[in-house]
């Protein structure tokens, strides 16, 4: 089973920034699929953060991160990024990257059930 690999998490103070990376093993699940970032804390459901279309032309953000986070992708690197600025304590979570396994070209999804090939996650902790 192909998985993405997330990196870039860490411990930062409120107001700080982090840049997460999500690397795939090839173009199939990076260039040919919509990609999304989700986050999750123990005992809670996986929460949508941001998504980007296969072409990179469309993006979607959860209201809680809009204006602070930016999702982007680099096809040649088979990598999706999440730039997180002005971090807040409520952003603390394990962040996961996944590929939307629906037909290429479909609208962006905010539902984790429509994504797969999750990575191991990267921990983001924001102190106050």
PDB file of C-alpha atoms in Angstrom:
ATOM      1  CA  UNK A   1       0.000   0.000   0.000  1.00  0.00           C
ATOM      2  CA  UNK A   2       1.367   3.406  -0.975  1.00  0.00           C
ATOM      3  CA  UNK A   3       1.534   6.011   1.746  1.00  0.00           C
ATOM      4  CA  UNK A   4       2.528   9.628   1.814  1.00  0.00           C
ATOM      5  CA  UNK A   5       5.188  10.843   4.203  1.00  0.00           C
ATOM      6  CA  UNK A   6       4.552  13.961   6.264  1.00  0.00           C
ATOM      7  CA  UNK A   7       7.280  16.057   7.801  1.00  0.00           C
ATOM      8  CA  UNK A   8       7.894  19.530   9.167  1.00  0.00           C
ATOM      9  CA  UNK A   9       5.951  19.424  12.404  1.00  0.00           C
ATOM     10  CA  UNK A  10       7.333  20.604  15.687  1.00  0.00           C
ATOM     11  CA  UNK A  11       6.847  22.752  18.743  1.00  0.00           C
ATOM     12  CA  UNK A  12       6.238  26.462  18.260  1.00  0.00           C
ATOM     13  CA  UNK A  13       4.859  29.332  20.288  1.00  0.00           C
ATOM     14  CA  UNK A  14       1.550  30.942  19.433  1.00  0.00           C
ATOM     15  CA  UNK A  15       2.010  33.293  16.508  1.00  0.00           C
ATOM     16  CA  UNK A  16       4.805  31.241  15.019  1.00  0.00           C
ATOM     17  CA  UNK A  17       4.986  29.416  11.710  1.00  0.00           C
ATOM     18  CA  UNK A  18       5.638  25.934  10.385  1.00  0.00           C
ATOM     19  CA  UNK A  19       5.777  24.472   6.900  1.00  0.00           C
ATOM     20  CA  UNK A  20       4.594  20.907   6.503  1.00  0.00           C
ATOM     21  CA  UNK A  21       5.583  18.705   3.594  1.00  0.00           C
ATOM     22  CA  UNK A  22       3.807  15.671   2.184  1.00  0.00           C
ATOM     23  CA  UNK A  23       5.847  13.553  -0.195  1.00  0.00           C
ATOM     24  CA  UNK A  24       4.460  10.788  -2.386  1.00  0.00           C
ATOM     25  CA  UNK A  25       6.312   7.969  -4.087  1.00  0.00           C
ATOM     26  CA  UNK A  26       5.275   8.990  -7.589  1.00  0.00           C
ATOM     27  CA  UNK A  27       2.908  11.002  -9.760  1.00  0.00           C
ATOM     28  CA  UNK A  28      -0.128   8.728  -9.352  1.00  0.00           C
ATOM     29  CA  UNK A  29      -1.158   9.960  -5.925  1.00  0.00           C
ATOM     30  CA  UNK A  30       0.400  13.392  -6.093  1.00  0.00           C
ATOM     31  CA  UNK A  31      -0.042  14.812  -9.588  1.00  0.00           C
ATOM     32  CA  UNK A  32      -3.146  12.850 -10.630  1.00  0.00           C
ATOM     33  CA  UNK A  33      -5.192  13.267  -7.443  1.00  0.00           C
ATOM     34  CA  UNK A  34      -6.592  16.042  -5.340  1.00  0.00           C
ATOM     35  CA  UNK A  35      -4.671  16.167  -2.079  1.00  0.00           C
ATOM     36  CA  UNK A  36      -5.728  17.184   1.380  1.00  0.00           C
ATOM     37  CA  UNK A  37      -4.393  17.996   4.811  1.00  0.00           C
ATOM     38  CA  UNK A  38      -6.318  16.837   7.868  1.00  0.00           C
ATOM     39  CA  UNK A  39      -5.593  16.945  11.566  1.00  0.00           C
ATOM     40  CA  UNK A  40      -6.623  14.807  14.484  1.00  0.00           C
ATOM     41  CA  UNK A  41      -6.355  14.686  18.249  1.00  0.00           C
ATOM     42  CA  UNK A  42      -6.931  11.661  20.502  1.00  0.00           C
ATOM     43  CA  UNK A  43     -10.596  10.822  20.915  1.00  0.00           C
ATOM     44  CA  UNK A  44     -11.674  13.191  18.157  1.00  0.00           C
ATOM     45  CA  UNK A  45     -12.602  12.792  14.524  1.00  0.00           C
ATOM     46  CA  UNK A  46     -10.163  13.606  11.781  1.00  0.00           C
ATOM     47  CA  UNK A  47     -10.724  17.248  10.848  1.00  0.00           C
ATOM     48  CA  UNK A  48     -10.406  18.841   7.425  1.00  0.00           C
ATOM     49  CA  UNK A  49      -7.770  21.544   7.139  1.00  0.00           C
ATOM     50  CA  UNK A  50      -7.082  22.240   3.467  1.00  0.00           C
ATOM     51  CA  UNK A  51      -7.301  20.671   0.021  1.00  0.00           C
ATOM     52  CA  UNK A  52      -5.799  21.335  -3.377  1.00  0.00           C
ATOM     53  CA  UNK A  53      -6.847  20.144  -6.823  1.00  0.00           C
ATOM     54  CA  UNK A  54      -4.725  17.813  -8.914  1.00  0.00           C
ATOM     55  CA  UNK A  55      -3.715  20.745 -11.113  1.00  0.00           C
ATOM     56  CA  UNK A  56      -3.106  23.089  -8.206  1.00  0.00           C
ATOM     57  CA  UNK A  57      -5.624  25.537  -9.612  1.00  0.00           C
ATOM     58  CA  UNK A  58      -8.205  25.233  -6.837  1.00  0.00           C
ATOM     59  CA  UNK A  59      -7.877  25.252  -3.067  1.00  0.00           C
ATOM     60  CA  UNK A  60     -10.213  24.952  -0.117  1.00  0.00           C
ATOM     61  CA  UNK A  61      -9.687  25.757   3.551  1.00  0.00           C
ATOM     62  CA  UNK A  62     -11.467  25.149   6.787  1.00  0.00           C
ATOM     63  CA  UNK A  63     -12.824  28.366   8.265  1.00  0.00           C
ATOM     64  CA  UNK A  64     -10.626  27.906  11.310  1.00  0.00           C
ATOM     65  CA  UNK A  65      -7.432  28.184   9.245  1.00  0.00           C
ATOM     66  CA  UNK A  66      -8.504  30.446   6.395  1.00  0.00           C
ATOM     67  CA  UNK A  67      -6.160  33.378   6.009  1.00  0.00           C
ATOM     68  CA  UNK A  68      -3.451  31.705   8.069  1.00  0.00           C
ATOM     69  CA  UNK A  69      -2.671  28.479   6.198  1.00  0.00           C
ATOM     70  CA  UNK A  70      -1.712  28.047   2.554  1.00  0.00           C
ATOM     71  CA  UNK A  71      -1.702  24.751   0.685  1.00  0.00           C
ATOM     72  CA  UNK A  72       0.430  24.326  -2.423  1.00  0.00           C
ATOM     73  CA  UNK A  73       1.978  21.567  -4.495  1.00  0.00           C
ATOM     74  CA  UNK A  74       5.009  20.942  -6.619  1.00  0.00           C
ATOM     75  CA  UNK A  75       4.424  18.305  -9.272  1.00  0.00           C
ATOM     76  CA  UNK A  76       8.073  17.815 -10.159  1.00  0.00           C
ATOM     77  CA  UNK A  77       8.818  17.052  -6.506  1.00  0.00           C
ATOM     78  CA  UNK A  78       5.630  14.986  -6.010  1.00  0.00           C
ATOM     79  CA  UNK A  79       5.114  17.039  -2.879  1.00  0.00           C
ATOM     80  CA  UNK A  80       2.272  18.954  -1.241  1.00  0.00           C
ATOM     81  CA  UNK A  81       2.962  21.690   1.283  1.00  0.00           C
ATOM     82  CA  UNK A  82       1.049  23.372   4.065  1.00  0.00           C
ATOM     83  CA  UNK A  83       2.403  26.733   5.144  1.00  0.00           C
ATOM     84  CA  UNK A  84       1.005  27.525   8.582  1.00  0.00           C
ATOM     85  CA  UNK A  85       1.320  31.080   9.863  1.00  0.00           C
ATOM     86  CA  UNK A  86       0.064  32.769  13.009  1.00  0.00           C
ATOM     87  CA  UNK A  87      -0.357  29.420  14.705  1.00  0.00           C
ATOM     88  CA  UNK A  88      -2.754  29.111  17.607  1.00  0.00           C
ATOM     89  CA  UNK A  89      -2.869  26.581  20.461  1.00  0.00           C
ATOM     90  CA  UNK A  90      -6.024  25.093  18.946  1.00  0.00           C
ATOM     91  CA  UNK A  91      -3.963  24.141  15.886  1.00  0.00           C
ATOM     92  CA  UNK A  92      -2.195  21.540  18.007  1.00  0.00           C
ATOM     93  CA  UNK A  93      -2.790  18.123  16.454  1.00  0.00           C
ATOM     94  CA  UNK A  94      -1.265  15.369  14.406  1.00  0.00           C
ATOM     95  CA  UNK A  95      -1.405  16.486  10.785  1.00  0.00           C
ATOM     96  CA  UNK A  96      -2.025  13.946   8.039  1.00  0.00           C
ATOM     97  CA  UNK A  97      -1.815  14.146   4.277  1.00  0.00           C
ATOM     98  CA  UNK A  98      -4.009  12.044   2.017  1.00  0.00           C
ATOM     99  CA  UNK A  99      -5.000  11.604  -1.608  1.00  0.00           C
ATOM    100  CA  UNK A 100      -8.599  11.920  -2.780  1.00  0.00           C
ATOM    101  CA  UNK A 101      -9.233   8.575  -4.484  1.00  0.00           C
ATOM    102  CA  UNK A 102     -12.279   9.752  -6.449  1.00  0.00           C
ATOM    103  CA  UNK A 103     -12.204  10.437 -10.186  1.00  0.00           C
ATOM    104  CA  UNK A 104      -9.579  12.922 -11.272  1.00  0.00           C
ATOM    105  CA  UNK A 105     -11.097  16.339 -11.881  1.00  0.00           C
ATOM    106  CA  UNK A 106     -13.866  16.095  -9.293  1.00  0.00           C
ATOM    107  CA  UNK A 107     -14.569  18.951  -6.908  1.00  0.00           C
ATOM    108  CA  UNK A 108     -12.497  19.267  -3.768  1.00  0.00           C
ATOM    109  CA  UNK A 109     -13.653  17.189  -0.829  1.00  0.00           C
ATOM    110  CA  UNK A 110     -13.633  18.009   2.871  1.00  0.00           C
ATOM    111  CA  UNK A 111     -14.486  14.470   3.963  1.00  0.00           C
ATOM    112  CA  UNK A 112     -11.717  12.190   5.216  1.00  0.00           C
ATOM    113  CA  UNK A 113     -13.633   9.106   4.051  1.00  0.00           C
ATOM    114  CA  UNK A 114     -12.943  10.163   0.467  1.00  0.00           C
ATOM    115  CA  UNK A 115      -9.190  10.219   1.018  1.00  0.00           C
ATOM    116  CA  UNK A 116      -6.683   7.457   1.355  1.00  0.00           C
ATOM    117  CA  UNK A 117      -3.007   6.661   1.324  1.00  0.00           C
ATOM    118  CA  UNK A 118      -2.531   8.522   4.577  1.00  0.00           C
ATOM    119  CA  UNK A 119       0.928   9.086   5.890  1.00  0.00           C
ATOM    120  CA  UNK A 120       2.108   8.488   9.424  1.00  0.00           C
ATOM    121  CA  UNK A 121       1.340  12.061  10.420  1.00  0.00           C
ATOM    122  CA  UNK A 122       3.483  14.811  11.859  1.00  0.00           C
ATOM    123  CA  UNK A 123       2.905  16.337  15.286  1.00  0.00           C
ATOM    124  CA  UNK A 124       2.278  20.066  15.523  1.00  0.00           C
ATOM    125  CA  UNK A 125       2.257  21.541  19.009  1.00  0.00           C
ATOM    126  CA  UNK A 126       1.553  25.215  19.606  1.00  0.00           C
ATOM    127  CA  UNK A 127       2.260  26.545  23.075  1.00  0.00           C
ATOM    128  CA  UNK A 128       0.562  29.526  24.683  1.00  0.00           C
TER     129      UNK A 128
END
